[in-house]
CSV table of C-alpha atoms and ligand atoms in Angstrom, one decimal:
chain,number,residue,atom,x,y,z
A,1,MET,CA,-55.7,-29.1,-60.9
A,2,LEU,CA,-54.0,-25.9,-60.5
A,3,ASP,CA,-52.0,-25.6,-63.4
A,4,LEU,CA,-50.8,-22.5,-64.7
A,5,THR,CA,-48.7,-24.0,-68.2
A,6,GLY,CA,-49.1,-21.8,-71.5
A,7,LYS,CA,-49.1,-18.5,-68.1
A,8,ASN,CA,-45.7,-15.4,-67.9
A,9,ALA,CA,-45.8,-14.5,-65.2
A,10,LEU,CA,-43.4,-11.4,-64.1
A,11,VAL,CA,-42.6,-11.4,-60.5
A,12,THR,CA,-41.0,-8.9,-58.8
A,13,GLY,CA,-39.2,-8.0,-55.7
A,14,ILE,CA,-37.1,-12.0,-55.3
A,15,ALA,CA,-34.4,-10.2,-53.2
A,16,ASN,CA,-32.4,-13.4,-51.5
A,17,ASN,CA,-33.9,-16.9,-51.1
A,18,ARG,CA,-36.0,-15.1,-48.2
A,19,SER,CA,-37.5,-12.8,-50.1
A,20,ILE,CA,-41.8,-13.5,-50.2
A,21,ALA,CA,-41.4,-13.3,-54.1
A,22,TRP,CA,-39.1,-15.8,-54.0
A,23,GLY,CA,-41.7,-18.2,-52.8
A,24,ILE,CA,-43.7,-16.8,-54.7
A,25,ALA,CA,-41.6,-17.7,-57.9
A,26,GLN,CA,-40.6,-21.0,-57.1
A,27,GLN,CA,-44.1,-22.4,-57.2
A,28,LEU,CA,-45.8,-20.6,-59.9
A,29,HIS,CA,-43.1,-22.4,-61.7
A,30,GLN,CA,-43.9,-25.5,-59.5
A,31,ALA,CA,-47.0,-25.1,-61.6
A,32,GLY,CA,-45.8,-24.6,-64.7
A,33,ALA,CA,-46.0,-20.8,-65.0
A,34,ASN,CA,-43.3,-19.5,-67.4
A,35,LEU,CA,-41.6,-16.6,-65.6
A,36,GLY,CA,-40.5,-12.7,-66.1
A,37,VAL,CA,-38.3,-11.9,-63.0
A,38,THR,CA,-37.4,-8.0,-61.9
A,39,TYR,CA,-34.5,-6.9,-59.2
A,40,LEU,CA,-33.2,-3.7,-58.3
A,41,PRO,CA,-30.1,-2.5,-59.5
A,42,ASP,CA,-28.2,-1.2,-57.1
A,43,GLU,CA,-24.9,0.3,-58.5
A,44,LYS,CA,-22.2,-2.1,-58.2
A,45,GLY,CA,-24.5,-5.0,-59.1
A,46,ARG,CA,-24.5,-7.1,-57.1
A,47,PHE,CA,-28.2,-7.5,-56.4
A,48,GLU,CA,-28.1,-8.3,-60.0
A,49,LYS,CA,-26.0,-11.2,-59.4
A,50,LYS,CA,-27.1,-12.4,-56.4
A,51,VAL,CA,-31.0,-12.8,-57.8
A,52,ARG,CA,-29.6,-13.7,-61.4
A,53,GLU,CA,-28.0,-16.8,-59.4
A,54,LEU,CA,-30.5,-17.0,-57.3
A,55,VAL,CA,-32.8,-17.6,-59.9
A,56,GLU,CA,-31.1,-19.8,-62.8
A,57,PRO,CA,-32.9,-22.9,-62.0
A,58,LEU,CA,-36.4,-21.5,-62.1
A,59,ASN,CA,-35.3,-20.5,-66.2
A,60,PRO,CA,-36.4,-17.1,-66.5
A,61,SER,CA,-37.1,-16.3,-70.2
A,62,ILE,CA,-36.9,-12.8,-69.0
A,63,PHE,CA,-35.2,-11.2,-66.2
A,64,LEU,CA,-35.2,-7.8,-65.6
A,65,PRO,CA,-33.9,-4.6,-63.7
A,66,CYS,CA,-36.7,-2.4,-62.3
A,67,ASP,CA,-36.7,-0.2,-60.1
A,68,VAL,CA,-40.2,1.2,-60.0
A,69,GLN,CA,-39.3,4.9,-59.2
A,70,ASN,CA,-37.4,5.1,-62.4
A,71,GLU,CA,-40.1,5.9,-65.1
A,72,PRO,CA,-38.2,5.3,-68.0
A,73,GLN,CA,-36.7,1.6,-66.4
A,74,ILE,CA,-40.8,0.8,-66.2
A,75,GLU,CA,-41.0,1.7,-69.8
A,76,GLU,CA,-38.0,-0.6,-71.2
A,77,GLY,CA,-38.9,-3.1,-68.8
A,78,PHE,CA,-42.5,-3.2,-70.0
A,79,GLN,CA,-41.1,-2.5,-73.5
A,80,THR,CA,-38.9,-6.1,-73.5
A,81,ILE,CA,-42.3,-8.0,-72.6
A,82,ALA,CA,-44.4,-7.1,-75.0
A,83,ALA,CA,-41.9,-7.8,-77.7
A,84,GLN,CA,-40.4,-11.3,-75.9
A,85,TRP,CA,-44.3,-12.5,-74.4
A,86,GLY,CA,-46.6,-10.7,-76.4
A,87,LYS,CA,-49.3,-10.7,-73.8
A,88,LEU,CA,-48.7,-10.9,-69.6
A,89,ASP,CA,-50.7,-13.0,-67.5
A,90,ILE,CA,-49.4,-13.1,-64.6
A,91,LEU,CA,-48.1,-9.7,-62.2
A,92,ILE,CA,-46.9,-10.4,-58.8
A,93,HIS,CA,-46.5,-6.5,-57.3
A,94,CYS,CA,-44.7,-7.8,-54.2
A,95,LEU,CA,-41.9,-5.0,-53.2
A,96,ALA,CA,-41.9,-2.1,-50.7
A,97,PHE,CA,-39.5,0.4,-48.5
A,98,ALA,CA,-39.3,2.3,-45.9
A,99,ASN,CA,-36.2,4.0,-43.5
A,100,LYS,CA,-34.9,2.2,-41.4
A,101,GLU,CA,-35.5,5.0,-38.8
A,102,ASP,CA,-39.8,5.6,-40.0
A,103,LEU,CA,-40.3,2.3,-39.0
A,104,SER,CA,-39.4,2.6,-35.1
A,105,GLY,CA,-40.4,5.1,-32.5
A,106,GLU,CA,-43.2,7.9,-32.8
A,107,PHE,CA,-45.2,7.8,-36.4
A,108,SER,CA,-45.1,11.5,-35.9
A,109,ALA,CA,-41.8,12.2,-36.0
A,110,THR,CA,-42.4,10.4,-39.5
A,111,SER,CA,-40.1,12.8,-42.6
A,112,ARG,CA,-42.1,14.5,-45.1
A,113,GLU,CA,-39.7,12.7,-47.8
A,114,GLY,CA,-39.6,9.5,-45.6
A,115,PHE,CA,-43.2,9.2,-45.9
A,116,THR,CA,-43.1,10.1,-49.6
A,117,GLN,CA,-41.1,7.5,-50.6
A,118,ALA,CA,-42.7,5.0,-48.5
A,119,LEU,CA,-46.1,5.3,-50.2
A,120,GLU,CA,-44.1,5.5,-54.2
A,121,ILE,CA,-42.2,2.5,-53.4
A,122,SER,CA,-45.0,0.2,-51.2
A,123,SER,CA,-48.0,2.1,-52.8
A,124,TYR,CA,-48.1,3.6,-56.2
A,125,SER,CA,-46.4,0.9,-57.3
A,126,LEU,CA,-48.8,-1.5,-57.7
A,127,THR,CA,-51.5,0.9,-59.7
A,128,ARG,CA,-48.2,2.2,-62.2
A,129,LEU,CA,-47.1,-1.7,-63.0
A,130,ALA,CA,-50.9,-1.8,-62.5
A,131,LYS,CA,-51.3,1.3,-66.1
A,132,ALA,CA,-48.1,-0.9,-67.6
A,133,ALA,CA,-49.3,-4.4,-67.7
A,134,LYS,CA,-53.4,-4.2,-68.6
A,135,PRO,CA,-52.5,-3.7,-72.4
A,136,LEU,CA,-50.8,-6.6,-72.7
A,137,MET,CA,-53.2,-8.6,-70.6
A,138,ASN,CA,-55.5,-8.7,-73.2
A,139,GLU,CA,-56.3,-12.4,-72.4
A,140,GLY,CA,-57.8,-11.4,-68.8
A,141,GLY,CA,-54.8,-11.2,-65.8
A,142,SER,CA,-53.9,-12.1,-62.2
A,143,ILE,CA,-52.3,-9.5,-60.5
A,144,VAL,CA,-51.5,-10.2,-57.3
A,145,THR,CA,-49.8,-7.6,-54.1
A,146,LEU,CA,-48.1,-8.3,-50.7
A,147,THR,CA,-49.8,-6.1,-47.1
A,148,TYR,CA,-50.0,-6.8,-43.5
A,149,LEU,CA,-52.3,-6.3,-41.3
A,150,GLY,CA,-50.2,-3.3,-39.9
A,151,GLY,CA,-52.8,-1.5,-43.3
A,152,VAL,CA,-55.9,-2.4,-40.9
A,153,LYS,CA,-55.2,-1.8,-37.5
A,154,VAL,CA,-51.7,-0.3,-35.6
A,155,ILE,CA,-48.7,-2.9,-35.1
A,156,PRO,CA,-46.2,-1.1,-33.4
A,157,ASN,CA,-43.4,0.1,-34.4
A,158,TYR,CA,-44.4,-0.5,-38.4
A,159,ASN,CA,-46.0,3.2,-38.3
A,160,VAL,CA,-45.1,4.6,-42.3
A,161,MET,CA,-46.0,1.5,-43.5
A,162,GLY,CA,-49.3,0.9,-42.4
A,163,ILE,CA,-50.3,4.2,-44.0
A,164,ALA,CA,-48.3,3.0,-47.1
A,165,LYS,CA,-49.8,-0.5,-46.9
A,166,SER,CA,-53.8,1.2,-46.3
A,167,ALA,CA,-53.2,2.9,-49.3
A,168,LEU,CA,-52.2,-0.4,-51.3
A,169,GLU,CA,-55.1,-2.3,-49.8
A,170,MET,CA,-57.4,0.1,-51.5
A,171,SER,CA,-55.5,1.1,-54.5
A,172,VAL,CA,-56.0,-3.2,-54.9
A,173,ARG,CA,-60.2,-2.2,-54.7
A,174,TYR,CA,-59.9,0.6,-57.4
A,175,LEU,CA,-57.6,-1.0,-59.1
A,176,ALA,CA,-59.7,-4.3,-59.4
A,177,ALA,CA,-63.0,-2.5,-60.2
A,178,GLU,CA,-61.7,-0.8,-63.3
A,179,LEU,CA,-60.0,-4.1,-64.5
A,180,GLY,CA,-62.2,-6.3,-63.8
A,181,PRO,CA,-64.5,-5.8,-67.2
A,182,LYS,CA,-60.6,-7.1,-69.1
A,183,ASN,CA,-60.8,-9.9,-66.8
A,184,ILE,CA,-58.1,-9.2,-65.0
A,185,ARG,CA,-58.6,-9.8,-61.2
A,186,VAL,CA,-56.7,-7.7,-58.0
A,187,ASN,CA,-56.0,-9.3,-54.9
A,188,ALA,CA,-53.8,-9.0,-51.8
A,189,ILE,CA,-51.7,-11.7,-50.0
A,190,SER,CA,-51.8,-10.4,-46.0
A,191,ALA,CA,-49.4,-12.0,-45.3
A,192,GLY,CA,-48.2,-13.4,-41.4
A,193,PRO,CA,-44.6,-12.4,-40.1
A,194,ILE,CA,-42.1,-13.7,-42.1
A,195,ARG,CA,-38.2,-13.2,-41.8
A,196,THR,CA,-36.9,-10.9,-44.7
A,197,LEU,CA,-34.6,-8.3,-45.4
A,198,ALA,CA,-37.7,-5.4,-45.9
A,199,SER,CA,-38.9,-7.0,-42.3
A,200,SER,CA,-36.1,-7.2,-40.4
A,201,ALA,CA,-35.9,-3.3,-40.8
A,202,VAL,CA,-39.3,-3.4,-38.5
A,203,GLY,CA,-38.3,-2.8,-34.8
A,204,GLY,CA,-38.4,-6.2,-32.9
A,205,ILE,CA,-39.8,-7.8,-35.8
A,206,LEU,CA,-38.8,-11.3,-33.3
A,207,ASP,CA,-41.4,-10.2,-30.7
A,208,MET,CA,-44.2,-10.1,-33.6
A,209,ILE,CA,-43.5,-13.5,-35.2
A,210,HIS,CA,-43.0,-14.4,-31.2
A,211,HIS,CA,-46.2,-12.7,-30.3
A,212,VAL,CA,-48.0,-15.0,-33.5
A,213,GLU,CA,-46.4,-17.8,-32.4
A,214,GLN,CA,-48.6,-18.0,-29.5
A,215,VAL,CA,-52.0,-16.1,-30.0
A,216,ALA,CA,-52.6,-17.9,-33.9
A,217,PRO,CA,-54.9,-20.0,-33.3
A,218,LEU,CA,-52.5,-22.7,-35.6
A,219,ARG,CA,-50.1,-21.6,-33.3
A,220,ARG,CA,-47.2,-20.7,-35.2
A,221,THR,CA,-45.8,-18.8,-38.6
A,222,VAL,CA,-46.1,-18.5,-41.9
A,223,THR,CA,-44.1,-19.9,-44.8
A,224,GLN,CA,-42.8,-18.2,-47.8
A,225,THR,CA,-43.8,-21.1,-49.4
A,226,GLU,CA,-47.5,-20.9,-48.1
A,227,VAL,CA,-47.9,-17.4,-49.6
A,228,GLY,CA,-46.2,-18.6,-52.7
A,229,ASN,CA,-48.9,-21.4,-52.8
A,230,THR,CA,-52.3,-18.9,-52.5
A,231,ALA,CA,-50.6,-16.4,-54.7
A,232,ALA,CA,-50.5,-19.3,-57.3
A,233,PHE,CA,-53.7,-20.4,-56.9
A,234,LEU,CA,-55.2,-17.0,-56.6
A,235,CYS,CA,-53.2,-16.7,-60.1
A,236,SER,CA,-55.0,-19.9,-61.6
A,237,ASP,CA,-58.5,-20.7,-63.0
A,238,LEU,CA,-60.0,-21.8,-60.0
A,239,ALA,CA,-59.9,-18.4,-58.7
A,240,SER,CA,-61.6,-16.5,-61.6
A,241,GLY,CA,-64.3,-15.2,-59.4
A,242,ILE,CA,-62.0,-13.7,-56.6
A,243,THR,CA,-61.1,-10.2,-56.9
A,244,GLY,CA,-60.7,-7.3,-54.9
A,245,GLN,CA,-59.8,-9.4,-52.0
A,246,ILE,CA,-57.7,-9.3,-49.8
A,247,ILE,CA,-56.8,-12.5,-48.5
A,248,TYR,CA,-54.9,-13.0,-44.8
A,249,VAL,CA,-52.4,-15.8,-44.7
A,250,ASP,CA,-51.3,-15.6,-41.6
A,251,ALA,CA,-51.8,-18.8,-39.8
A,252,GLY,CA,-55.1,-17.2,-38.3
A,253,TYR,CA,-53.6,-14.3,-36.3
A,254,GLU,CA,-56.5,-12.0,-37.7
A,255,ILE,CA,-59.2,-13.6,-36.2
A,256,MET,CA,-57.4,-12.9,-32.8
A,257,GLY,CA,-59.3,-9.9,-30.4
A,258,MET,CA,-56.5,-10.5,-27.8
B,301,LIG,P1,-37.9,-8.5,-48.9
B,301,LIG,O1,-36.8,-7.2,-48.7
B,301,LIG,O2,-37.5,-9.9,-49.6
B,301,LIG,O3,-38.8,-8.1,-50.6
B,301,LIG,C1,-38.9,-7.4,-51.3
B,301,LIG,C2,-38.4,-6.6,-51.8
B,301,LIG,O4,-38.4,-5.0,-52.8
B,301,LIG,C3,-37.0,-6.6,-52.6
B,301,LIG,O5,-37.0,-7.0,-53.1
B,301,LIG,C4,-36.7,-5.1,-53.0
B,301,LIG,O6,-35.8,-5.3,-54.1
B,301,LIG,C5,-37.7,-4.5,-53.4
B,301,LIG,N1,-38.1,-2.8,-53.7
B,301,LIG,C6,-37.3,-2.1,-52.4
B,301,LIG,N2,-36.7,-1.2,-53.0
B,301,LIG,C7,-37.9,-0.9,-54.5
B,301,LIG,C8,-37.9,-0.4,-55.6
B,301,LIG,N3,-37.4,1.3,-56.0
B,301,LIG,N4,-37.8,-0.8,-57.1
B,301,LIG,C9,-38.4,-2.0,-57.6
B,301,LIG,N5,-37.8,-3.3,-55.7
B,301,LIG,C10,-38.1,-2.4,-54.2
B,301,LIG,O7,-38.8,-8.8,-48.5
B,301,LIG,P2,-40.3,-9.4,-47.9
B,301,LIG,O8,-40.8,-9.7,-46.7
B,301,LIG,O9,-40.2,-10.5,-48.6
B,301,LIG,O10,-41.2,-8.6,-48.6
B,301,LIG,C11,-42.0,-8.3,-49.8
B,301,LIG,C12,-43.4,-7.8,-49.5
B,301,LIG,O11,-44.5,-9.0,-48.7
B,301,LIG,C13,-43.5,-6.5,-49.3
B,301,LIG,O12,-44.4,-5.9,-50.0
B,301,LIG,C14,-43.7,-6.5,-47.7
B,301,LIG,O13,-44.5,-5.4,-46.8
B,301,LIG,C15,-44.8,-7.4,-47.4
B,301,LIG,N6,-44.9,-8.1,-46.7
B,301,LIG,C16,-43.5,-8.9,-45.7
B,301,LIG,C17,-43.8,-10.0,-44.8
B,301,LIG,C18,-43.5,-10.0,-44.3
B,301,LIG,O14,-43.2,-10.4,-42.8
B,301,LIG,N7,-41.9,-9.9,-44.5
B,301,LIG,C19,-45.8,-9.4,-44.8
B,301,LIG,C20,-46.3,-9.0,-45.1
B,301,LIG,C21,-46.6,-8.5,-46.2
């Protein structure tokens, strides 16, 4: 049985009720995990209020700001986790960012700043958070990140985010190799296209979803709950032999050649 009772799980990347991280947090909670939630702080505190209200029914015992570009915030956050929980079992990395102008049109037009920022937030942050989580996962652990087919194949408009996802997927393999001897497993879920705040910045996202609905073996795209269920599985003992993998939760779209 899928049981996460007694596990401390930190979930990053909840922005609203469409977020994939929200689907994951709900499934982890349902499986009995004790949740910690981070949010991206903004000057007016709007994100904090929104996320706090949303996650309240899941009773998170930790609720922290975490901008992955902010080193002191990462350090303080993990100090709080160490002080309050002592150990961390599960880390969900479910965040990404690229400038909207870099998510349509010609890839060669990507600016140096846009490229650097997209890679720092969307790829490097996994390594940075894994470094912070490692000493707290002394009883083993599971790290799960979110990727997309655009990191493996060319998807129109995905552009710089494809490069970021490619780096993210290779980071999963290097981290899995390094952390495996400590029984920390690192995997990625490659989700099919879902309408969210982040995906709405990708040019033509609705056309992508429509295309998947016509072509994918299951003739539909996937839900946040389906991704959440797979994340809960990967974090559980049922997946104890799986690490360094990219698991496609995409209604089968990835296998199709045409
Ligand atoms: P979302 O907009 O709900 O989530 C993106 C999150 O990234 C937000 O919570 C935002 O606050 C966070 N974020 C951005 N910059 C940050 C920073 N500097 N520090 C900390 N957090 C930051 O969108 P989503 O689609 O749920 O995205 C979650 C993950 O799923 C992303 O990695 C995305 O690439 C991936 N993904 C999405 C789809 C899709 O179609 N929606 C498909 C495959 C993979």
